[in-house]
mmCIF file of C-alpha atoms in Angstrom:
data_model
loop_
_atom_site.group_PDB
_atom_site.id
_atom_site.type_symbol
_atom_site.label_atom_id
_atom_site.label_comp_id
_atom_site.label_asym_id
_atom_site.label_seq_id
_atom_site.Cartn_x
_atom_site.Cartn_y
_atom_site.Cartn_z
ATOM 1 C CA UNK T 1079 0.035 0.010 0.000
ATOM 2 C CA UNK T 1080 1.331 3.363 -1.010
ATOM 3 C CA UNK T 1081 1.077 6.335 1.506
ATOM 4 C CA UNK T 1082 1.275 10.210 0.922
ATOM 5 C CA UNK T 1083 3.832 11.372 3.339
ATOM 6 C CA UNK T 1084 3.048 14.382 5.351
ATOM 7 C CA UNK T 1085 5.704 16.124 7.471
ATOM 8 C CA UNK T 1086 4.188 16.813 10.931
ATOM 9 C CA UNK T 1087 6.612 19.474 11.851
ATOM 10 C CA UNK T 1088 5.945 21.838 8.947
ATOM 11 C CA UNK T 1089 5.017 25.392 9.635
ATOM 12 C CA UNK T 1090 3.093 25.768 12.944
ATOM 13 C CA UNK T 1091 3.832 21.923 13.399
ATOM 14 C CA UNK T 1092 0.755 21.298 15.636
ATOM 15 C CA UNK T 1093 -2.532 19.561 15.400
ATOM 16 C CA UNK T 1094 -3.628 21.405 12.340
ATOM 17 C CA UNK T 1095 -1.562 19.168 10.149
ATOM 18 C CA UNK T 1096 -3.164 15.908 11.662
ATOM 19 C CA UNK T 1097 -6.669 17.077 11.495
ATOM 20 C CA UNK T 1098 -6.360 18.411 7.655
ATOM 21 C CA UNK T 1099 -4.341 15.359 6.610
ATOM 22 C CA UNK T 1100 -6.839 12.900 8.216
ATOM 23 C CA UNK T 1101 -10.036 14.834 6.923
ATOM 24 C CA UNK T 1102 -8.588 14.944 3.283
ATOM 25 C CA UNK T 1103 -7.258 11.269 3.523
ATOM 26 C CA UNK T 1104 -10.800 10.125 4.368
ATOM 27 C CA UNK T 1105 -12.572 12.255 1.705
ATOM 28 C CA UNK T 1106 -10.213 11.351 -1.156
ATOM 29 C CA UNK T 1107 -9.516 7.712 0.048
ATOM 30 C CA UNK T 1108 -5.859 8.295 -0.021
ATOM 31 C CA UNK T 1109 -3.770 6.664 2.587
ATOM 32 C CA UNK T 1110 -1.478 9.123 4.558
ATOM 33 C CA UNK T 1111 1.638 8.788 6.716
ATOM 34 C CA UNK T 1112 2.197 11.518 9.159
ATOM 35 C CA UNK T 1113 5.605 11.693 10.545
ATOM 36 C CA UNK T 1114 7.428 13.923 13.224
ATOM 37 C CA UNK T 1115 4.070 14.775 14.635
ATOM 38 C CA UNK T 1116 4.433 17.966 16.844
ATOM 39 C CA UNK T 1117 8.175 17.342 16.902
ATOM 40 C CA UNK T 1118 9.123 20.814 18.182
ATOM 41 C CA UNK T 1119 6.382 21.016 20.797
ATOM 42 C CA UNK T 1120 7.111 20.653 24.631
ATOM 43 C CA UNK T 1121 5.140 17.447 24.581
ATOM 44 C CA UNK T 1122 5.653 16.087 21.145
ATOM 45 C CA UNK T 1123 3.458 13.465 19.397
ATOM 46 C CA UNK T 1124 -0.311 12.595 19.781
ATOM 47 C CA UNK T 1125 -2.239 13.998 22.715
ATOM 48 C CA UNK T 1126 -5.414 12.748 23.923
ATOM 49 C CA UNK T 1127 -7.517 15.301 21.803
ATOM 50 C CA UNK T 1128 -5.668 14.156 18.554
ATOM 51 C CA UNK T 1129 -6.203 10.446 19.578
ATOM 52 C CA UNK T 1130 -10.019 10.918 19.889
ATOM 53 C CA UNK T 1131 -10.080 12.816 16.653
ATOM 54 C CA UNK T 1132 -8.298 10.192 14.617
ATOM 55 C CA UNK T 1133 -10.442 7.451 16.347
ATOM 56 C CA UNK T 1134 -13.673 9.167 15.353
ATOM 57 C CA UNK T 1135 -12.410 9.662 11.805
ATOM 58 C CA UNK T 1136 -11.502 5.891 11.722
ATOM 59 C CA UNK T 1137 -15.079 4.944 12.867
ATOM 60 C CA UNK T 1138 -16.615 7.267 10.025
ATOM 61 C CA UNK T 1139 -14.349 5.493 7.425
ATOM 62 C CA UNK T 1140 -13.604 1.951 8.787
ATOM 63 C CA UNK T 1141 -9.915 3.040 8.537
ATOM 64 C CA UNK T 1142 -7.022 1.006 9.397
ATOM 65 C CA UNK T 1143 -4.779 3.144 11.677
ATOM 66 C CA UNK T 1144 -1.117 2.454 12.950
ATOM 67 C CA UNK T 1145 0.504 4.412 15.656
ATOM 68 C CA UNK T 1146 -2.615 5.419 17.514
ATOM 69 C CA UNK T 1147 -1.331 5.992 21.128
ATOM 70 C CA UNK T 1148 -0.431 9.012 23.306
ATOM 71 C CA UNK T 1149 2.980 10.332 22.436
ATOM 72 C CA UNK T 1150 3.131 8.581 19.035
ATOM 73 C CA UNK T 1151 4.994 10.677 16.402
ATOM 74 C CA UNK T 1152 4.158 8.639 13.475
ATOM 75 C CA UNK T 1153 0.534 7.651 12.332
ATOM 76 C CA UNK T 1154 -0.553 5.799 9.187
ATOM 77 C CA UNK T 1155 -4.376 6.213 8.143
ATOM 78 C CA UNK T 1156 -5.860 4.133 5.415
ATOM 79 C CA UNK T 1157 -9.649 4.856 5.060
ATOM 80 C CA UNK T 1158 -12.446 3.051 3.374
ATOM 81 C CA UNK T 1159 -15.846 4.313 2.378
ATOM 82 C CA UNK T 1160 -17.335 7.040 4.624
ATOM 83 C CA UNK T 1161 -20.639 6.311 6.545
ATOM 84 C CA UNK T 1162 -22.703 8.173 8.826
ATOM 85 C CA UNK T 1163 -22.427 7.489 12.608
ATOM 86 C CA UNK T 1164 -24.400 8.001 15.681
ATOM 87 C CA UNK T 1165 -21.665 8.290 18.469
ATOM 88 C CA UNK T 1166 -20.926 9.624 21.883
ATOM 89 C CA UNK T 1167 -17.153 11.020 22.234
ATOM 90 C CA UNK T 1168 -15.575 11.614 25.451
ATOM 91 C CA UNK T 1169 -12.334 13.565 24.675
ATOM 92 C CA UNK T 1170 -11.279 13.584 28.323
ATOM 93 C CA UNK T 1171 -10.515 16.579 30.598
ATOM 94 C CA UNK T 1172 -10.559 19.804 28.526
ATOM 95 C CA UNK T 1173 -9.574 18.542 25.127
ATOM 96 C CA UNK T 1174 -11.123 20.963 22.588
ATOM 97 C CA UNK T 1175 -14.439 19.932 20.940
ATOM 98 C CA UNK T 1176 -14.049 22.402 18.116
ATOM 99 C CA UNK T 1177 -10.669 21.058 17.131
ATOM 100 C CA UNK T 1178 -12.137 17.602 16.889
ATOM 101 C CA UNK T 1179 -15.073 18.943 14.865
ATOM 102 C CA UNK T 1180 -12.670 20.781 12.637
ATOM 103 C CA UNK T 1181 -11.616 17.328 11.327
ATOM 104 C CA UNK T 1182 -14.802 15.619 11.562
ATOM 105 C CA UNK T 1183 -17.278 17.874 9.949
ATOM 106 C CA UNK T 1184 -15.670 17.765 6.577
ATOM 107 C CA UNK T 1185 -15.469 13.979 6.502
ATOM 108 C CA UNK T 1186 -19.081 13.649 7.607
ATOM 109 C CA UNK T 1187 -20.286 15.786 4.789
ATOM 110 C CA UNK T 1188 -19.296 13.191 2.425
ATOM 111 C CA UNK T 1189 -20.926 10.234 4.320
ATOM 112 C CA UNK T 1190 -23.697 8.009 2.963
ATOM 113 C CA UNK T 1191 -25.958 9.050 5.862
ATOM 114 C CA UNK T 1192 -26.490 11.664 8.663
ATOM 115 C CA UNK T 1193 -24.136 11.763 11.478
ATOM 116 C CA UNK T 1194 -24.966 12.532 15.091
ATOM 117 C CA UNK T 1195 -22.281 13.192 17.804
ATOM 118 C CA UNK T 1196 -22.598 13.756 21.570
ATOM 119 C CA UNK T 1197 -19.195 15.182 22.357
ATOM 120 C CA UNK T 1198 -17.828 15.890 25.888
ATOM 121 C CA UNK T 1199 -14.787 17.978 26.380
ATOM 122 C CA UNK T 1200 -13.653 21.490 26.355
ATOM 123 C CA UNK T 1201 -15.888 24.265 24.713
ATOM 124 C CA UNK T 1202 -13.880 27.169 25.800
ATOM 125 C CA UNK T 1203 -10.122 26.464 26.029
ATOM 126 C CA UNK T 1204 -6.966 28.171 25.070
ATOM 127 C CA UNK T 1205 -5.398 27.754 21.634
ATOM 128 C CA UNK T 1206 -8.815 26.591 19.935
ATOM 129 C CA UNK T 1207 -11.876 28.277 18.473
ATOM 130 C CA UNK T 1208 -14.584 28.937 21.003
ATOM 131 C CA UNK T 1209 -17.681 26.997 20.680
ATOM 132 C CA UNK T 1210 -19.507 30.270 19.861
ATOM 133 C CA UNK T 1211 -17.161 30.844 17.044
ATOM 134 C CA UNK T 1212 -18.384 27.788 15.525
ATOM 135 C CA UNK T 1213 -22.024 28.368 15.939
ATOM 136 C CA UNK T 1214 -22.155 32.128 15.031
ATOM 137 C CA UNK T 1215 -19.289 32.663 12.483
ATOM 138 C CA UNK T 1216 -18.070 29.301 10.934
ATOM 139 C CA UNK T 1217 -21.515 27.521 10.347
ATOM 140 C CA UNK T 1218 -23.171 30.543 8.701
ATOM 141 C CA UNK T 1219 -20.282 30.756 6.288
ATOM 142 C CA UNK T 1220 -20.100 27.109 5.265
ATOM 143 C CA UNK T 1221 -23.915 27.169 5.115
ATOM 144 C CA UNK T 1222 -23.505 29.297 2.119
ATOM 145 C CA UNK T 1223 -21.420 26.528 0.750
ATOM 146 C CA UNK T 1224 -24.339 24.102 1.005
ATOM 147 C CA UNK T 1225 -23.447 22.722 4.351
ATOM 148 C CA UNK T 1226 -26.457 21.589 6.679
ATOM 149 C CA UNK T 1227 -25.082 21.302 10.129
ATOM 150 C CA UNK T 1228 -26.511 22.131 13.668
ATOM 151 C CA UNK T 1229 -24.529 22.469 16.830
ATOM 152 C CA UNK T 1230 -26.172 22.675 20.245
ATOM 153 C CA UNK T 1231 -24.093 23.836 23.239
ATOM 154 C CA UNK T 1232 -25.492 21.869 26.067
ATOM 155 C CA UNK T 1233 -23.013 22.813 28.835
ATOM 156 C CA UNK T 1234 -19.747 24.735 28.747
ATOM 157 C CA UNK T 1235 -16.364 23.209 29.798
ATOM 158 C CA UNK T 1236 -13.241 24.967 30.797
ATOM 159 C CA UNK T 1237 -9.637 23.894 31.338
ATOM 160 C CA UNK T 1238 -8.646 21.894 33.364
ATOM 161 C CA UNK T 1239 -11.902 19.786 34.022
ATOM 162 C CA UNK T 1240 -13.567 20.172 30.892
ATOM 163 C CA UNK T 1241 -16.914 18.260 31.010
ATOM 164 C CA UNK T 1242 -18.622 20.462 28.488
ATOM 165 C CA UNK T 1243 -21.291 18.891 26.162
ATOM 166 C CA UNK T 1244 -22.010 19.658 22.598
ATOM 167 C CA UNK T 1245 -24.462 17.915 20.320
ATOM 168 C CA UNK T 1246 -23.829 17.954 16.696
ATOM 169 C CA UNK T 1247 -25.828 16.801 13.690
ATOM 170 C CA UNK T 1248 -24.065 16.801 10.108
ATOM 171 C CA UNK T 1249 -26.199 16.028 7.006
ATOM 172 C CA UNK T 1250 -24.338 14.951 3.910
ATOM 173 C CA UNK T 1251 -23.913 17.243 1.063
ATOM 174 C CA UNK T 1252 -26.403 17.134 -1.767
ATOM 175 C CA UNK T 1253 -24.841 15.158 -4.688
ATOM 176 C CA UNK T 1254 -21.481 15.364 -2.643
ATOM 177 C CA UNK T 1255 -21.125 18.980 -3.927
ATOM 178 C CA UNK T 1256 -19.849 22.064 -2.087
ATOM 179 C CA UNK T 1257 -20.715 25.497 -3.728
ATOM 180 C CA UNK T 1258 -17.938 27.871 -4.196
ATOM 181 C CA UNK T 1259 -17.921 31.006 -1.997
ATOM 182 C CA UNK T 1260 -16.895 34.657 -3.025
ATOM 183 C CA UNK T 1261 -16.174 36.880 -0.107
ATOM 184 C CA UNK T 1262 -14.728 39.917 -1.899
ATOM 185 C CA UNK T 1263 -16.500 42.779 -0.295
ATOM 186 C CA UNK T 1264 -16.864 43.791 3.264
ATOM 187 C CA UNK T 1265 -20.313 43.148 4.794
ATOM 188 C CA UNK T 1266 -22.552 45.972 5.733
ATOM 189 C CA UNK T 1267 -21.455 47.733 9.039
ATOM 190 C CA UNK T 1268 -23.649 46.342 11.746
ATOM 191 C CA UNK T 1269 -23.818 46.247 15.565
ATOM 192 C CA UNK T 1270 -21.315 43.798 17.136
ATOM 193 C CA UNK T 1271 -22.833 40.811 18.781
ATOM 194 C CA UNK T 1272 -21.477 39.019 21.795
ATOM 195 C CA UNK T 1273 -21.916 36.631 24.726
ATOM 196 C CA UNK T 1274 -20.185 37.212 28.075
ATOM 197 C CA UNK T 1275 -20.377 33.854 30.150
ATOM 198 C CA UNK T 1276 -19.191 32.155 33.274
ATOM 199 C CA UNK T 1277 -19.684 28.877 35.132
ATOM 200 C CA UNK T 1278 -19.580 28.571 38.979
ATOM 201 C CA UNK T 1279 -18.251 32.181 39.342
ATOM 202 C CA UNK T 1280 -20.080 35.401 40.801
ATOM 203 C CA UNK T 1281 -22.390 37.042 38.236
ATOM 204 C CA UNK T 1282 -20.391 40.375 38.324
ATOM 205 C CA UNK T 1283 -17.540 38.598 36.459
ATOM 206 C CA UNK T 1284 -19.850 38.332 33.299
ATOM 207 C CA UNK T 1285 -20.991 41.915 33.857
ATOM 208 C CA UNK T 1286 -17.488 43.440 34.141
ATOM 209 C CA UNK T 1287 -16.421 41.438 31.002
ATOM 210 C CA UNK T 1288 -19.295 42.664 29.010
ATOM 211 C CA UNK T 1289 -19.283 46.201 30.198
ATOM 212 C CA UNK T 1290 -15.500 46.563 29.483
ATOM 213 C CA UNK T 1291 -16.002 45.246 25.997
ATOM 214 C CA UNK T 1292 -18.939 47.640 25.258
ATOM 215 C CA UNK T 1293 -16.924 50.538 26.551
ATOM 216 C CA UNK T 1294 -13.855 49.796 24.144
ATOM 217 C CA UNK T 1295 -16.254 49.309 21.224
ATOM 218 C CA UNK T 1296 -18.173 52.533 21.951
ATOM 219 C CA UNK T 1297 -14.952 54.496 22.142
ATOM 220 C CA UNK T 1298 -14.215 53.105 18.507
ATOM 221 C CA UNK T 1299 -17.764 54.103 17.363
ATOM 222 C CA UNK T 1300 -19.181 50.505 17.278
ATOM 223 C CA UNK T 1301 -22.537 49.806 18.676
ATOM 224 C CA UNK T 1302 -22.843 46.415 20.545
ATOM 225 C CA UNK T 1303 -25.322 43.973 21.840
ATOM 226 C CA UNK T 1304 -23.706 41.518 24.208
ATOM 227 C CA UNK T 1305 -25.707 38.937 26.039
ATOM 228 C CA UNK T 1306 -24.942 37.751 29.627
ATOM 229 C CA UNK T 1307 -24.840 34.110 30.417
ATOM 230 C CA UNK T 1308 -24.489 32.909 34.242
ATOM 231 C CA UNK T 1309 -24.216 29.267 34.883
ATOM 232 C CA UNK T 1310 -23.941 27.334 38.300
ATOM 233 C CA UNK T 1311 -23.134 23.669 37.852
ATOM 234 C CA UNK T 1312 -21.204 22.434 40.946
ATOM 235 C CA UNK T 1313 -20.325 19.243 38.998
ATOM 236 C CA UNK T 1314 -19.146 21.124 36.036
ATOM 237 C CA UNK T 1315 -15.903 23.120 35.416
ATOM 238 C CA UNK T 1316 -15.167 26.686 36.474
ATOM 239 C CA UNK T 1317 -14.321 29.476 34.136
ATOM 240 C CA UNK T 1318 -15.424 32.606 32.251
ATOM 241 C CA UNK T 1319 -14.896 34.252 28.794
ATOM 242 C CA UNK T 1320 -16.430 36.456 26.201
ATOM 243 C CA UNK T 1321 -16.950 36.031 22.413
ATOM 244 C CA UNK T 1322 -17.679 38.870 20.094
ATOM 245 C CA UNK T 1323 -18.656 38.748 16.260
ATOM 246 C CA UNK T 1324 -19.872 40.763 13.498
ATOM 247 C CA UNK T 1325 -20.636 38.798 10.268
ATOM 248 C CA UNK T 1326 -17.432 36.831 9.542
ATOM 249 C CA UNK T 1327 -15.133 38.622 11.964
ATOM 250 C CA UNK T 1328 -14.716 38.066 15.732
ATOM 251 C CA UNK T 1329 -12.690 38.497 18.996
ATOM 252 C CA UNK T 1330 -12.653 36.596 22.197
ATOM 253 C CA UNK T 1331 -10.802 36.021 25.362
ATOM 254 C CA UNK T 1332 -10.861 33.729 28.444
ATOM 255 C CA UNK T 1333 -10.816 34.519 32.115
ATOM 256 C CA UNK T 1334 -7.854 33.283 34.153
ATOM 257 C CA UNK T 1335 -6.809 33.357 37.904
ATOM 258 C CA UNK T 1336 -5.527 36.712 38.852
ATOM 259 C CA UNK T 1337 -6.853 38.199 35.499
ATOM 260 C CA UNK T 1338 -9.298 40.975 35.969
ATOM 261 C CA UNK T 1339 -12.615 40.376 34.163
ATOM 262 C CA UNK T 1340 -12.243 43.959 32.708
ATOM 263 C CA UNK T 1341 -8.947 42.872 30.912
ATOM 264 C CA UNK T 1342 -10.790 39.780 29.479
ATOM 265 C CA UNK T 1343 -13.544 42.170 27.928
ATOM 266 C CA UNK T 1344 -10.976 44.684 26.664
ATOM 267 C CA UNK T 1345 -8.925 41.994 24.926
ATOM 268 C CA UNK T 1346 -11.744 40.627 23.157
ATOM 269 C CA UNK T 1347 -12.830 44.013 21.935
ATOM 270 C CA UNK T 1348 -9.384 44.939 20.718
ATOM 271 C CA UNK T 1349 -9.159 41.667 18.861
ATOM 272 C CA UNK T 1350 -12.310 42.062 16.952
ATOM 273 C CA UNK T 1351 -11.482 45.852 16.241
ATOM 274 C CA UNK T 1352 -8.223 44.708 14.729
ATOM 275 C CA UNK T 1353 -10.295 42.605 12.204
ATOM 276 C CA UNK T 1354 -13.085 45.222 11.734
ATOM 277 C CA UNK T 1355 -10.718 48.063 10.961
ATOM 278 C CA UNK T 1356 -8.888 46.175 8.036
ATOM 279 C CA UNK T 1357 -10.552 45.479 4.731
ATOM 280 C CA UNK T 1358 -10.521 41.885 5.137
ATOM 281 C CA UNK T 1359 -13.721 39.925 4.582
ATOM 282 C CA UNK T 1360 -12.953 37.085 7.114
ATOM 283 C CA UNK T 1361 -10.897 37.003 10.233
ATOM 284 C CA UNK T 1362 -7.556 35.068 10.504
ATOM 285 C CA UNK T 1363 -9.211 32.125 12.398
ATOM 286 C CA UNK T 1364 -11.908 31.694 9.901
ATOM 287 C CA UNK T 1365 -9.628 31.780 6.981
ATOM 288 C CA UNK T 1366 -7.723 28.523 8.048
ATOM 289 C CA UNK T 1367 -10.965 26.916 8.804
ATOM 290 C CA UNK T 1368 -12.296 27.695 5.210
ATOM 291 C CA UNK T 1369 -9.176 26.390 3.400
ATOM 292 C CA UNK T 1370 -10.334 22.749 3.219
ATOM 293 C CA UNK T 1371 -13.916 23.789 2.063
ATOM 294 C CA UNK T 1372 -12.496 25.990 -0.594
ATOM 295 C CA UNK T 1373 -10.263 23.329 -1.685
ATOM 296 C CA UNK T 1374 -12.962 20.724 -2.113
ATOM 297 C CA UNK T 1375 -15.481 22.838 -4.324
ATOM 298 C CA UNK T 1376 -15.109 22.546 -8.085
ATOM 299 C CA UNK T 1377 -16.033 26.197 -8.068
ATOM 300 C CA UNK T 1378 -14.172 29.501 -7.828
ATOM 301 C CA UNK T 1379 -13.781 30.807 -4.162
ATOM 302 C CA UNK T 1380 -12.201 34.019 -2.771
ATOM 303 C CA UNK T 1381 -11.667 35.336 0.667
ATOM 304 C CA UNK T 1382 -9.697 38.376 1.985
ATOM 305 C CA UNK T 1383 -7.790 38.048 5.091
ATOM 306 C CA UNK T 1384 -5.579 40.699 6.818
ATOM 307 C CA UNK T 1385 -2.491 38.599 7.251
ATOM 308 C CA UNK T 1386 -1.115 35.056 6.560
ATOM 309 C CA UNK T 1387 -0.873 33.042 9.676
ATOM 310 C CA UNK T 1388 1.238 29.910 10.210
ATOM 311 C CA UNK T 1389 -1.976 27.996 10.638
ATOM 312 C CA UNK T 1390 -3.150 29.067 7.290
ATOM 313 C CA UNK T 1391 0.222 28.375 5.535
ATOM 314 C CA UNK T 1392 0.269 24.947 7.126
ATOM 315 C CA UNK T 1393 -3.268 24.198 6.046
ATOM 316 C CA UNK T 1394 -2.466 25.050 2.397
ATOM 317 C CA UNK T 1395 0.776 22.855 2.624
ATOM 318 C CA UNK T 1396 -1.308 19.732 3.609
ATOM 319 C CA UNK T 1397 -4.006 20.393 1.027
ATOM 320 C CA UNK T 1398 -1.549 20.576 -1.769
ATOM 321 C CA UNK T 1399 -0.112 17.196 -0.664
ATOM 322 C CA UNK T 1400 -3.489 15.515 -1.118
ATOM 323 C CA UNK T 1401 -5.363 17.505 -3.756
ATOM 324 C CA UNK T 1402 -4.594 18.907 -7.232
ATOM 325 C CA UNK T 1403 -5.404 22.451 -6.311
ATOM 326 C CA UNK T 1404 -3.719 25.822 -6.305
ATOM 327 C CA UNK T 1405 -4.344 28.934 -4.161
ATOM 328 C CA UNK T 1406 -3.577 32.376 -5.755
ATOM 329 C CA UNK T 1407 -2.245 34.401 -2.978
ATOM 330 C CA UNK T 1408 -2.163 38.144 -3.866
ATOM 331 C CA UNK T 1409 -0.716 40.711 -1.526
ATOM 332 C CA UNK T 1410 -1.050 43.762 -3.584
ATOM 333 C CA UNK T 1411 -3.739 45.525 -1.567
ATOM 334 C CA UNK T 1412 -2.787 47.779 1.309
ATOM 335 C CA UNK T 1413 -4.177 45.923 4.310
ATOM 336 C CA UNK T 1414 -5.497 42.646 2.884
ATOM 337 C CA UNK T 1415 -4.371 39.353 1.274
ATOM 338 C CA UNK T 1416 -6.694 37.826 -1.432
ATOM 339 C CA UNK T 1417 -6.758 33.948 -1.444
ATOM 340 C CA UNK T 1418 -8.235 32.755 -4.590
ATOM 341 C CA UNK T 1419 -8.986 29.055 -5.392
ATOM 342 C CA UNK T 1420 -9.789 28.849 -9.244
ATOM 343 C CA UNK T 1421 -12.481 26.531 -10.350
ATOM 344 C CA UNK T 1422 -11.658 23.031 -11.512
ATOM 345 C CA UNK T 1423 -11.754 22.877 -15.424
#
């Protein structure tokens, strides 16, 4: 059996390589060998979150997998036909639910039947997209490409305990076909939406986060509507955060011990303002999430992003290893980079 070899230390050298390679392997039925996984990280090799992601992808595809253990630096993944599944997945502790979904959603779109997942893990954890990003920014965009997916947040989960719960339903694409997407114009200026949330903390934490974000946005001439969410669940995890969005741009931050709630709200506002003040049409986090979908459509697709991130470059590297596609990256505009994927002729 021949394998397409992927360098797991390329670019940002993290889980992005694993998730993209496994997803495209499943969709194209091409076997992959991922070597030097997270070679330059403090804890190299597979983590528990990567393990659960690959295990779920293997169940979707009846794949043969080698090297599936914590700390493994080499994985071989050989998929078969994609089928819909109904599954409960416990990532363990605060392993990111959205990072698992980043790999699993594109696979399930090409399944022969609907996929339903009950996922337990972290919904709001460092170095991963917040669950509110997936619900309010990511899903609306891929919905324009023909994806029919619902995500229900049942319970939030924070580091280190996790225990968050998300229910996901992924319907197969009609005729296995993704539509192209052209995001070449900034959306009409609207109010910034948001949610400030906490679990097992005093209610004033949520208020202070929201008030601080509203003040920064107001100072920059943006109206906002930020909801407040207070939860008490003694069996759940403890934490707080805030997520802000306007169309396809967002900003967020999480609370920490000895970090004032006002700083959390201010950070989130500053991050979304950085996106809103550029001529981009998607934020830097949405851009790398969209690459695999743009690559899989036969149609022309275009987005504008304010800068190329390591995650974005890494995603394109893996895509080119498995698909015969080319992205035209145009940096001629003053404050934005155009990423164009031409139609398949």
